[in-house]
Amino acid sequence: YSGSAERTISLEESKIVTIDEDSKTTSGDTSSAPFTVTIKRSGSSGSGGSSGDTQKDPDVDVPSTEEPASTPIFTDITNHWAKDNIEDAVAKQYFNGTSATTFSPEGAVTRAMGVTVLGRFAGASDGTASTSAFNDVAPDAYYEPYVVWGTNHGVVKGISATQFAPDQAITREQISAMIIRYLESANIPLPTATEEIKTHSDYSKISDYAKENMTLCYDMGLINGHANGLLAPQGNLTRAEFAVIMLRLDDYIASVA
């Protein structure tokens, strides 16, 4: 309709179209009763065209059909024991892949990775204005703001006053210490330590500084013994193991909140 006068239009046949909850499929109902609509023109010219009118958006909000962001598909975790945990940890944005299609589940966690994942978990900003005091942490390194966060909160220390050793692999006892320091800095309650961890034959191999930390992580269910019954405190932590630990940490914090 392009006229200038008010008009009432009667529809002898109508069709109602609905958009399902998945925002993709539509269905039509051509059996609905006829109805009428009234059209009003304002500020239009006698020729029927509008003059200076601003077209208004419809009052009905149509759901977006855009797909939600999906978790990357990693080709190297298809049959991995921690596949579901890895995908959950990536979806929570604690981890990224080592490439667009790989996660490297058996790859070693480095000190840079460890503090970065803990920083993301804690919601630490990656835009901090501070700079690292370590000369082996480049200002443009992806982990630099998390190293700053970690050192400022006592979560991680350098191997010297000027060296952080970002590429050095983290052991299972070292990540235990980092986690407990994080929990303490965040004032999250810790359990009362038990003696259960001592049932593992290699308990005595835990470094003295890490004994209490690893015991607490064990009691919280974050770290368990391997299938062979060993704790392997000096064993390198894998990315898959770390993903599992972080999800368990998430559950623990929720349980004491």
Coordinates of C-alpha atoms in Angstrom, one line a residue:
Y1 CA 0.0 0.0 0.0
S2 CA 1.4 3.4 -1.1
G3 CA -1.5 5.8 -0.5
S4 CA -1.6 8.7 1.9
A5 CA -5.0 8.0 3.5
E6 CA -5.8 5.7 6.4
R7 CA -6.9 2.3 5.2
T8 CA -8.2 -0.8 6.7
I9 CA -7.2 -4.0 5.0
S10 CA -9.0 -7.3 5.6
L11 CA -7.1 -10.5 5.0
E12 CA -9.2 -13.4 3.8
E13 CA -6.4 -15.7 4.3
S14 CA -3.6 -15.5 6.9
K15 CA -0.5 -17.4 7.8
I16 CA 1.2 -17.4 11.2
V17 CA 4.9 -18.3 11.1
T18 CA 6.7 -19.4 14.3
I19 CA 10.4 -19.7 15.0
D20 CA 11.3 -22.7 17.1
E21 CA 13.6 -22.4 20.1
D22 CA 16.5 -23.6 18.2
S23 CA 16.2 -20.4 16.1
K24 CA 16.6 -22.3 12.9
T25 CA 13.4 -24.2 11.9
T26 CA 10.1 -22.5 11.1
S27 CA 6.6 -23.7 10.9
G28 CA 3.5 -22.2 9.3
D29 CA -0.2 -22.3 10.2
T30 CA -2.4 -21.4 7.3
S31 CA -5.6 -22.3 9.1
S32 CA -5.6 -19.2 11.4
A33 CA -8.6 -17.0 11.2
P34 CA -8.7 -13.9 9.0
F35 CA -7.9 -10.6 10.6
T36 CA -7.6 -6.9 9.7
V37 CA -4.9 -4.4 10.0
T38 CA -5.1 -0.6 9.9
I39 CA -2.4 1.4 8.1
K40 CA -1.9 5.1 8.9
R41 CA 0.3 7.5 7.0
S42 CA 1.8 10.7 8.4
G43 CA 3.8 13.4 6.7
S44 CA 3.3 11.8 3.3
S45 CA 2.8 13.6 0.0
G46 CA -0.3 13.5 -2.1
S47 CA 1.4 11.3 -4.7
G48 CA 1.4 8.4 -2.2
G49 CA 5.2 8.4 -1.5
S50 CA 6.5 9.3 1.9
S51 CA 8.4 12.6 2.4
G52 CA 11.0 12.7 5.2
D53 CA 9.5 9.8 7.1
T54 CA 11.9 7.6 9.1
Q55 CA 11.2 3.9 8.7
K56 CA 10.7 2.3 12.1
D57 CA 11.9 -1.1 13.0
P58 CA 9.2 -3.7 13.7
D59 CA 8.2 -4.2 17.3
V60 CA 8.7 -8.0 17.1
D61 CA 12.2 -9.2 18.0
V62 CA 13.3 -12.1 15.8
P63 CA 15.7 -14.5 17.5
S64 CA 19.2 -14.5 16.1
T65 CA 20.0 -17.5 13.9
E66 CA 23.8 -17.1 14.5
E67 CA 25.5 -20.2 15.9
P68 CA 27.0 -19.9 19.4
A69 CA 30.8 -20.0 19.6
S70 CA 31.8 -23.6 19.7
T71 CA 34.7 -25.4 21.4
P72 CA 37.6 -26.0 18.9
I73 CA 37.8 -29.5 17.5
F74 CA 41.1 -31.0 18.4
T75 CA 42.2 -34.0 16.3
D76 CA 44.6 -35.3 18.9
I77 CA 42.2 -36.0 21.7
T78 CA 39.6 -38.1 19.9
N79 CA 40.3 -41.3 21.9
H80 CA 42.1 -39.7 24.8
W81 CA 41.0 -40.6 28.3
A82 CA 40.6 -36.9 29.2
K83 CA 38.8 -35.8 26.1
D84 CA 35.6 -34.6 27.8
N85 CA 37.6 -32.8 30.5
I86 CA 39.8 -31.1 28.0
E87 CA 36.9 -29.9 26.0
D88 CA 35.2 -28.5 29.2
A89 CA 38.4 -26.7 30.3
V90 CA 38.8 -25.2 26.9
A91 CA 35.1 -24.1 26.8
K92 CA 35.7 -22.4 30.2
Q93 CA 38.6 -20.6 28.5
Y94 CA 41.2 -21.9 31.0
F95 CA 43.1 -23.4 28.1
N96 CA 43.8 -22.8 24.4
G97 CA 45.0 -25.4 21.9
T98 CA 48.6 -25.6 20.9
S99 CA 47.3 -25.0 17.3
A100 CA 43.9 -24.6 15.7
T101 CA 43.5 -28.4 15.6
T102 CA 45.7 -29.8 18.4
F103 CA 45.7 -29.7 22.1
S104 CA 48.8 -31.8 22.8
P105 CA 47.3 -33.6 25.8
E106 CA 50.5 -35.4 26.7
G107 CA 52.7 -32.3 26.3
A108 CA 54.4 -31.0 29.4
V109 CA 52.9 -28.0 31.3
T110 CA 55.5 -25.2 31.5
R111 CA 55.8 -22.6 34.2
A112 CA 54.4 -20.0 31.7
M113 CA 51.4 -22.3 31.0
G114 CA 50.8 -23.0 34.6
V115 CA 50.6 -19.4 35.8
T116 CA 48.5 -18.5 32.7
V117 CA 45.9 -21.1 33.3
L118 CA 45.7 -20.3 37.0
G119 CA 45.4 -16.6 36.1
R120 CA 42.6 -17.2 33.7
F121 CA 40.9 -19.4 36.3
A122 CA 41.1 -16.6 38.8
G123 CA 39.8 -14.0 36.4
A124 CA 43.0 -12.1 36.3
S125 CA 43.2 -9.3 33.7
D126 CA 45.5 -9.9 30.8
G127 CA 45.7 -6.1 30.3
T128 CA 47.6 -5.2 33.4
A129 CA 49.7 -2.1 33.2
S130 CA 52.5 -3.6 35.3
T131 CA 55.5 -5.3 33.8
S132 CA 57.4 -8.3 34.8
A133 CA 60.6 -7.9 36.8
F134 CA 62.1 -11.0 35.0
N135 CA 64.4 -10.4 32.1
D136 CA 63.4 -13.7 30.5
V137 CA 59.7 -12.7 30.3
A138 CA 59.2 -10.6 27.2
P139 CA 56.7 -7.7 27.5
D140 CA 54.7 -9.0 24.6
A141 CA 54.6 -12.7 25.7
Y142 CA 51.1 -14.1 26.1
Y143 CA 51.9 -15.1 29.6
E144 CA 53.6 -11.9 30.8
P145 CA 50.5 -10.3 32.5
Y146 CA 49.8 -13.6 34.3
V147 CA 53.4 -13.8 35.5
V148 CA 52.9 -10.3 36.9
W149 CA 49.6 -11.4 38.5
G150 CA 51.2 -14.6 39.9
T151 CA 54.2 -12.9 41.4
N152 CA 52.1 -10.1 42.9
H153 CA 49.8 -12.6 44.6
G154 CA 52.5 -14.9 45.8
V155 CA 51.2 -17.7 43.5
V156 CA 54.5 -18.2 41.8
K157 CA 58.1 -17.2 42.3
G158 CA 61.1 -16.8 40.0
I159 CA 64.0 -19.2 40.0
S160 CA 66.1 -16.2 40.8
A161 CA 65.6 -12.5 41.2
T162 CA 65.8 -11.9 37.5
Q163 CA 64.9 -15.3 35.9
F164 CA 61.4 -16.9 35.7
A165 CA 62.3 -19.8 33.4
P166 CA 58.9 -19.7 31.5
D167 CA 59.7 -22.8 29.4
Q168 CA 60.7 -25.0 32.3
A169 CA 58.3 -28.0 32.8
I170 CA 56.2 -28.1 36.0
T171 CA 56.1 -31.1 38.2
R172 CA 53.1 -32.5 40.0
E173 CA 54.4 -31.2 43.4
Q174 CA 55.1 -27.8 42.0
I175 CA 51.6 -27.3 40.6
S176 CA 50.3 -28.4 44.0
A177 CA 52.2 -25.6 45.6
M178 CA 51.0 -23.0 43.1
I179 CA 47.4 -24.1 43.6
I180 CA 47.5 -23.9 47.4
R181 CA 49.2 -20.5 47.2
Y182 CA 46.4 -19.3 44.9
L183 CA 43.7 -20.6 47.2
E184 CA 45.4 -18.9 50.2
S185 CA 45.7 -15.6 48.3
A186 CA 42.0 -15.8 47.4
N187 CA 41.0 -16.6 51.0
I188 CA 39.4 -19.8 49.9
P189 CA 39.0 -22.3 52.8
L190 CA 41.4 -25.3 52.8
P191 CA 40.6 -28.7 54.3
T192 CA 42.2 -30.2 57.3
A193 CA 45.1 -32.4 56.1
T194 CA 44.8 -36.1 56.6
E195 CA 47.4 -38.9 56.5
E196 CA 45.8 -40.7 53.6
I197 CA 48.4 -39.6 51.1
K198 CA 51.1 -41.5 53.0
T199 CA 49.6 -44.8 51.9
H200 CA 51.4 -44.2 48.5
S201 CA 54.9 -45.8 48.5
D202 CA 56.6 -42.8 47.0
Y203 CA 55.2 -40.3 49.5
S204 CA 58.7 -39.8 50.9
K205 CA 59.9 -38.5 47.5
I206 CA 57.8 -35.4 47.8
S207 CA 60.1 -32.4 48.5
D208 CA 59.8 -31.1 52.0
Y209 CA 58.5 -27.7 50.8
A210 CA 55.7 -29.4 48.9
K211 CA 54.6 -32.1 51.3
E212 CA 51.8 -30.1 52.9
N213 CA 50.7 -28.6 49.6
M214 CA 50.5 -31.9 47.8
T215 CA 48.7 -33.4 50.8
L216 CA 46.1 -30.8 50.7
C217 CA 45.6 -31.1 46.9
Y218 CA 45.3 -34.9 47.5
D219 CA 42.7 -34.5 50.2
M220 CA 40.7 -32.1 48.0
G221 CA 40.7 -34.7 45.3
L222 CA 42.7 -32.5 42.9
I223 CA 45.6 -34.9 42.5
N224 CA 45.4 -38.7 42.8
G225 CA 47.9 -41.5 42.5
H226 CA 48.6 -43.1 39.1
A227 CA 47.2 -46.5 38.1
N228 CA 50.4 -48.0 39.4
G229 CA 49.7 -46.5 42.8
L230 CA 52.5 -43.9 42.6
L231 CA 52.1 -40.2 43.2
A232 CA 55.1 -39.3 41.0
P233 CA 55.6 -35.9 42.7
Q234 CA 58.6 -35.1 40.5
G235 CA 56.9 -36.3 37.4
N236 CA 56.1 -33.7 34.8
L237 CA 52.5 -32.5 34.7
T238 CA 50.8 -33.1 31.4
R239 CA 48.3 -30.7 29.8
A240 CA 45.6 -33.4 30.0
E241 CA 46.2 -33.9 33.8
F242 CA 46.2 -30.1 34.3
A243 CA 42.9 -29.7 32.6
V244 CA 41.4 -32.4 34.9
I245 CA 42.9 -30.8 38.0
M246 CA 41.5 -27.3 37.1
L247 CA 38.0 -28.7 36.7
R248 CA 38.3 -30.5 40.0
L249 CA 39.5 -27.2 41.5
D250 CA 36.4 -25.5 40.1
D251 CA 34.2 -28.1 41.8
Y252 CA 36.1 -27.9 45.1
I253 CA 35.7 -24.1 45.3
A254 CA 32.0 -24.4 44.5
S255 CA 31.6 -26.9 47.3
V256 CA 33.1 -24.6 49.9
A257 CA 31.6 -21.3 48.7

